[in-house]
Short mmCIF file of C-alpha atoms and ligand atoms in Angstrom, two decimals:
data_model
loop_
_atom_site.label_atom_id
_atom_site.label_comp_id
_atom_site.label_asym_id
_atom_site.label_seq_id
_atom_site.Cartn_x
_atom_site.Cartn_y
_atom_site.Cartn_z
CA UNK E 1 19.23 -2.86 32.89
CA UNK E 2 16.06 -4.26 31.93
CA UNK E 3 13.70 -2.62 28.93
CA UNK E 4 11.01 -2.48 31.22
CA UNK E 5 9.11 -3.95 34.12
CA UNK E 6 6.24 -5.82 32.63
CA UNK E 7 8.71 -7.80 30.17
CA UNK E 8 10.97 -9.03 33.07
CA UNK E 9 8.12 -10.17 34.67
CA UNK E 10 6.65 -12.01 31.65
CA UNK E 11 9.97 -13.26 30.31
CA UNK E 12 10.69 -15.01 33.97
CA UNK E 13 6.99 -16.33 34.20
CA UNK E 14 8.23 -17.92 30.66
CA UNK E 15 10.90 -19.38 31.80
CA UNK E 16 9.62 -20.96 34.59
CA UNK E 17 7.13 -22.56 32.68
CA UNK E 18 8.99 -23.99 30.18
CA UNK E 19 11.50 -25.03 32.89
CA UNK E 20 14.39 -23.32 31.53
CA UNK E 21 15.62 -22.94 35.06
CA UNK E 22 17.43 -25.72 36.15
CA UNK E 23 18.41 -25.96 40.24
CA UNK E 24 20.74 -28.45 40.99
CA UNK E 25 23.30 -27.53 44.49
CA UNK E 26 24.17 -31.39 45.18
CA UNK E 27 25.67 -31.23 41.54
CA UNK E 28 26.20 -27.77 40.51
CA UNK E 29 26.92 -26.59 36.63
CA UNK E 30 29.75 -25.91 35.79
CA UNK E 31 29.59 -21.83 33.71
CA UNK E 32 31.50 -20.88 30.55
CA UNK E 33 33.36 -18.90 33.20
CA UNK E 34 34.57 -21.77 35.13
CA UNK E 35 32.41 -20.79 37.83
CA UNK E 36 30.48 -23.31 40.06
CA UNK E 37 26.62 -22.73 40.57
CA UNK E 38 23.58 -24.01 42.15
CA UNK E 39 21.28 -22.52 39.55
CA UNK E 40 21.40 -22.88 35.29
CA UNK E 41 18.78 -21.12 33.36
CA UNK E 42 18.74 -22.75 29.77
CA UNK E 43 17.18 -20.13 27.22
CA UNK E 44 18.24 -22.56 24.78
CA UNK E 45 14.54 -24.31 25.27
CA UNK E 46 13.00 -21.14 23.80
CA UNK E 47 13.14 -22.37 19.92
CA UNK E 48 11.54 -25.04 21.30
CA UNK E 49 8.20 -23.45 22.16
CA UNK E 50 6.96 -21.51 19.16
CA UNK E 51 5.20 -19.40 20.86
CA UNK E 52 6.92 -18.09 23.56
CA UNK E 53 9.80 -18.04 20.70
CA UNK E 54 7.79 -15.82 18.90
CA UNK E 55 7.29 -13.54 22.46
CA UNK E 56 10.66 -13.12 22.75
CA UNK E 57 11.60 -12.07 19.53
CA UNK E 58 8.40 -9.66 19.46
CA UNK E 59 9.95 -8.26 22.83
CA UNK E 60 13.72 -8.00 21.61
CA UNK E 61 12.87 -6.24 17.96
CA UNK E 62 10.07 -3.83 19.28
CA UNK E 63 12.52 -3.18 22.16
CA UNK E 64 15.64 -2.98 20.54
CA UNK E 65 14.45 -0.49 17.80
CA UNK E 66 13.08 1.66 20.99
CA UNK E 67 16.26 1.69 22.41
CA UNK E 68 18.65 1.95 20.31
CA UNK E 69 17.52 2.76 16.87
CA UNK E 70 16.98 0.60 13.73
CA UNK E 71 20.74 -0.60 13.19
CA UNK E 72 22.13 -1.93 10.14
CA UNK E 73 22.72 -5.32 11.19
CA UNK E 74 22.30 -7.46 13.73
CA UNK E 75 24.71 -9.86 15.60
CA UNK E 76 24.02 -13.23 17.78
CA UNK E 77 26.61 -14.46 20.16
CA UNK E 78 27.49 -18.10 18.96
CA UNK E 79 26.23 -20.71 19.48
CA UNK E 80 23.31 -19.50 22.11
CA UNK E 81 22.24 -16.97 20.75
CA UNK E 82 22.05 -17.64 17.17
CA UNK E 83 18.29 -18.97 16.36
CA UNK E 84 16.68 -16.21 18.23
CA UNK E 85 19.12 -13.37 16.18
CA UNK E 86 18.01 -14.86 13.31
CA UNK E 87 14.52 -14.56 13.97
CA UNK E 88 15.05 -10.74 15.63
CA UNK E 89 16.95 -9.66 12.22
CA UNK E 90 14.22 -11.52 10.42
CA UNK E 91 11.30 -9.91 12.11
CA UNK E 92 13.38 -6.59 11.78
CA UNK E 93 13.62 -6.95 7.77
CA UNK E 94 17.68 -6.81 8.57
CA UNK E 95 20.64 -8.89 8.05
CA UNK E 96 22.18 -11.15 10.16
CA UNK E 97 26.10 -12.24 11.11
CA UNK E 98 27.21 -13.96 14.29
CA UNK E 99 29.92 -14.51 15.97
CA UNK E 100 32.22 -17.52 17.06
CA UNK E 101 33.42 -17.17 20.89
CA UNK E 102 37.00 -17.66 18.84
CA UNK E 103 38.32 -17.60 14.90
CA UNK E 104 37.82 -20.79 13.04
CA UNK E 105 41.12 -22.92 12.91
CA UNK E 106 40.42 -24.21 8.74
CA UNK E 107 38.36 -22.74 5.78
CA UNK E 108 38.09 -18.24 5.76
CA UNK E 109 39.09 -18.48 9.42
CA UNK E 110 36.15 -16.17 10.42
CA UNK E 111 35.42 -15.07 13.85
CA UNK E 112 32.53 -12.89 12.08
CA UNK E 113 30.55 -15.42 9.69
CA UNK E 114 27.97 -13.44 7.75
CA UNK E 115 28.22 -9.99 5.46
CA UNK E 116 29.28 -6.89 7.42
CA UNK E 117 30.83 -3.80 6.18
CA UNK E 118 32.85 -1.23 8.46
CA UNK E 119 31.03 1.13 9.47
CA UNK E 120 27.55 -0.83 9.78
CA UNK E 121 25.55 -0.19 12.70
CA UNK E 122 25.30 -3.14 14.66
CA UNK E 123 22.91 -4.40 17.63
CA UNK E 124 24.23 -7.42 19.32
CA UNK E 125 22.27 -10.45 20.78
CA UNK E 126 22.54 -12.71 23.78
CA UNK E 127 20.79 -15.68 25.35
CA UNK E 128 22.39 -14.94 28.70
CA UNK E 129 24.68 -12.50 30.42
CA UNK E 130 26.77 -13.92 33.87
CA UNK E 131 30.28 -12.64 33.40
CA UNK E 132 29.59 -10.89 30.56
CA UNK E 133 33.23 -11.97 28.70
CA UNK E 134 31.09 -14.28 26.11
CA UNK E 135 29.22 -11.00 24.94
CA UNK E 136 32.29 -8.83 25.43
CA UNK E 137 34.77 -10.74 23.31
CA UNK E 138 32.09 -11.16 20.48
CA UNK E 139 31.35 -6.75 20.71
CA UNK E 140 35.72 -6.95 20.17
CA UNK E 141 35.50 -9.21 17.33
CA UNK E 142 32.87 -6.85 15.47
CA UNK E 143 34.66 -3.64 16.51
CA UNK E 144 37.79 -5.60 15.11
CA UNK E 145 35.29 -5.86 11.84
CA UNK E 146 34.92 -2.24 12.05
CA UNK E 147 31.58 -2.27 13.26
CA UNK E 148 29.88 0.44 15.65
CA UNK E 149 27.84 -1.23 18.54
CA UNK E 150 24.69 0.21 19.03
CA UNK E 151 24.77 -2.16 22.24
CA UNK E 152 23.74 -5.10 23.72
CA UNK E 153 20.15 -7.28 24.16
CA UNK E 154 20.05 -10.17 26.22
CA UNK E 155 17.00 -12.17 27.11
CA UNK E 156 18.55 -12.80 30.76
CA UNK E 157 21.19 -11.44 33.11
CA UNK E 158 22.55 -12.49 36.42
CA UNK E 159 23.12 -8.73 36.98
CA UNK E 160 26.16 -9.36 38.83
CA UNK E 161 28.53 -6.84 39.64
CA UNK E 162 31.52 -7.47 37.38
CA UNK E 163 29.44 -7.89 34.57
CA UNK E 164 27.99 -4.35 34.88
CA UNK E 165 32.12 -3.17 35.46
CA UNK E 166 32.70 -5.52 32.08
CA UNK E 167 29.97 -3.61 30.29
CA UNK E 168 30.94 -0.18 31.23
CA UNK E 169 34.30 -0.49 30.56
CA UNK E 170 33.77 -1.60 26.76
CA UNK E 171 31.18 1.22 26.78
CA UNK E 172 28.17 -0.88 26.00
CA UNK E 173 24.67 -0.30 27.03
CA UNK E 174 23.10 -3.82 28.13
CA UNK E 175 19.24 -4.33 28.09
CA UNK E 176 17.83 -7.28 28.82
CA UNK E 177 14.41 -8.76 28.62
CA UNK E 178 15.02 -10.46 32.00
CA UNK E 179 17.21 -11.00 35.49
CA UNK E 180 17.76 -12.70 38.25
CA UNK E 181 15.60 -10.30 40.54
CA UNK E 182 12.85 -10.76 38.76
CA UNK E 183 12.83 -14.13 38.51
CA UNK E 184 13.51 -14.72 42.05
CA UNK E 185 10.43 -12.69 42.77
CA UNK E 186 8.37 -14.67 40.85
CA UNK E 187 9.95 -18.06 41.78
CA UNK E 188 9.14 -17.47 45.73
CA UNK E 189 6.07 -16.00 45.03
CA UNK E 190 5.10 -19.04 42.69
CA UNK E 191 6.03 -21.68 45.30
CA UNK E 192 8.69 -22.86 42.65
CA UNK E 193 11.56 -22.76 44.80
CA UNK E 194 11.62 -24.34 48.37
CA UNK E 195 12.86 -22.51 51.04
CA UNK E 196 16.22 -24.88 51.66
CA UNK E 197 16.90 -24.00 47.76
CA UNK E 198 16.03 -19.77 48.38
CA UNK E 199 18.76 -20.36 51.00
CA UNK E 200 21.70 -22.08 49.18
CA UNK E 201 20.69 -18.98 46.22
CA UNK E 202 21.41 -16.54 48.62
CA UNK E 203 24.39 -18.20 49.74
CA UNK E 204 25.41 -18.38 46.04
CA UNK E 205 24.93 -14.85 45.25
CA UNK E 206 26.72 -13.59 47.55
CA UNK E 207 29.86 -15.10 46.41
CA UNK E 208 29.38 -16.37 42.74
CA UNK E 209 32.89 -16.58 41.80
CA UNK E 210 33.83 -18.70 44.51
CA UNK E 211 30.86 -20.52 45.43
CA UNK E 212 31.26 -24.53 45.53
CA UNK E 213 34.44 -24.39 45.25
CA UNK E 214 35.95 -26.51 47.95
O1 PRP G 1 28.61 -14.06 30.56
P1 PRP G 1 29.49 -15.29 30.49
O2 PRP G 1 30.20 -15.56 31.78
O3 PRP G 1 30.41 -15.26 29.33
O4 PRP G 1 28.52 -16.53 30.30
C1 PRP G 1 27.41 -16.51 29.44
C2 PRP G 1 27.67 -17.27 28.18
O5 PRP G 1 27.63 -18.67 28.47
C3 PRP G 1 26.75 -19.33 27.59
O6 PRP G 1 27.39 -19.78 26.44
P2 PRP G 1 28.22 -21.13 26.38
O7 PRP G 1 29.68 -20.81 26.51
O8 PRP G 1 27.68 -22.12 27.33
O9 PRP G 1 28.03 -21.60 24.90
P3 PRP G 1 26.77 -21.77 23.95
O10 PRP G 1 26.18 -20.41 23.74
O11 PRP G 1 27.39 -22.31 22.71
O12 PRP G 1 25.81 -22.73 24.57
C4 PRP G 1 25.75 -18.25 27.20
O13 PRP G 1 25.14 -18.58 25.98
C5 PRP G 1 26.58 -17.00 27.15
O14 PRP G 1 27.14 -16.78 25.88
O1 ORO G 2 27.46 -18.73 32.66
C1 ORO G 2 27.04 -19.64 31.94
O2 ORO G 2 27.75 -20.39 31.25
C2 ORO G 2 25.57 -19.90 31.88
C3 ORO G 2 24.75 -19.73 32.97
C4 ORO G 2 23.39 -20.01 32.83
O3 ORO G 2 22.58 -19.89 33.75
N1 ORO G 2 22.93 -20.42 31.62
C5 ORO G 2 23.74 -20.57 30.57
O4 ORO G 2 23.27 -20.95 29.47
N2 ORO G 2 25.06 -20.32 30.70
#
């Protein structure tokens, strides 16, 4: 679910600018999941712009404290969405831990790097939701911490399907700055997106797990 209308719309009119969305269906990117897709939207590029940096992080901590309360502590999803965690916890006046997708192999052997205590109230952070396992393993490793997840905010989702089953399952609420609808909206409207390439997205969506995979 989105926090609210007029942030979708201004977090995909940001991402278009910077070009965080990369189309690409003669080579498609390959996802964390193993899936094959036309379409890659790097959020990554946000540190790099200061001051749409500084918009997202406004968004996520006066959103996030809306939503779900001031937590305790707040948690980015290694390595994506570390920088902009940092700068929601900081812009919060609260810590900060994140988590690696798996446990280090040498030193403490952390999956958790940072100072949480059971019990803690913790608000996790994502650059991106598709599959939704990334997020989901790193809300295990914290309950596995003894944390209680206040839930999830991600600056973009693909809003598929199994994602939303993933989510509800784990009983998480997911907000998200942005999605895939409302970037599509925008992208048509804008002219950024030919009509051959809205074609191949449609033929994508419908079939995102096996798309481009012959
Ligand atoms: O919802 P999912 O299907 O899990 O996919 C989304 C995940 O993929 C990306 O991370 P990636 O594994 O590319 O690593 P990075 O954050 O270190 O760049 C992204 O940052 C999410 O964490
Ligand atoms: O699923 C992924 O790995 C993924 C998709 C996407 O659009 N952007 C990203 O950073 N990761």
């Amino acid at each position: 679910m989105i926090f609210n209308k007029d942030t979708a719309e201004k977090t995909a009119e940001l991402l278009l600018q910077i070009n965080a969305i990369k189309l690409n269906p003669e080579n498609p990117f390959t996802w964390a999941s193993g899936w094959k897709s036309p379409i890659y939207c790097d959020n990554r590029l946000i540190l790099s712009f200061p001051i749409i940096r500084n918009y997202v992080r406004d968004e996520f901590a006066k959103n996030i404290e809306k939503q779900f309360g001031k937590p305790d502590v707040i948690a980015g999803v290694a390595t994506g969405a570390i920088g902009i965690g940092i700068l929601v916890a900081e812009s919060l006046g609260l810590p900060f831990v994140y988590v690696r997708p798996e446990a280090k192999k040498h030193g403490r052997q952390n999956q958790v790097e940072g100072f949480l205590q059971k019990g803690q109230n913790v608000v996790v952070v994502e650059d991106l939701i598709s599959t939704g396992n990334s997020s989901l393993m790193a809300v295990e490793a914290l309950r596995n911490e003894g944390a209680n997840i206040k839930g999830m905010a991600a600056i973009f989702t693909y809003g598929f399907g199994v994602a939303e089953e993933n989510f509800k399952s784990a009983n998480i609420d997911l907000y998200t700055l942005s999605n895939y609808e409302n970037l599509l909206e925008l992208a048509v409207q804008k002219q950024y997106i030919t009509e051959e390439q809205q074609s191949t997205l449609q033929e994508w969506n419908a079939i995102p797990s096996t798309w481009g995979q012959d």
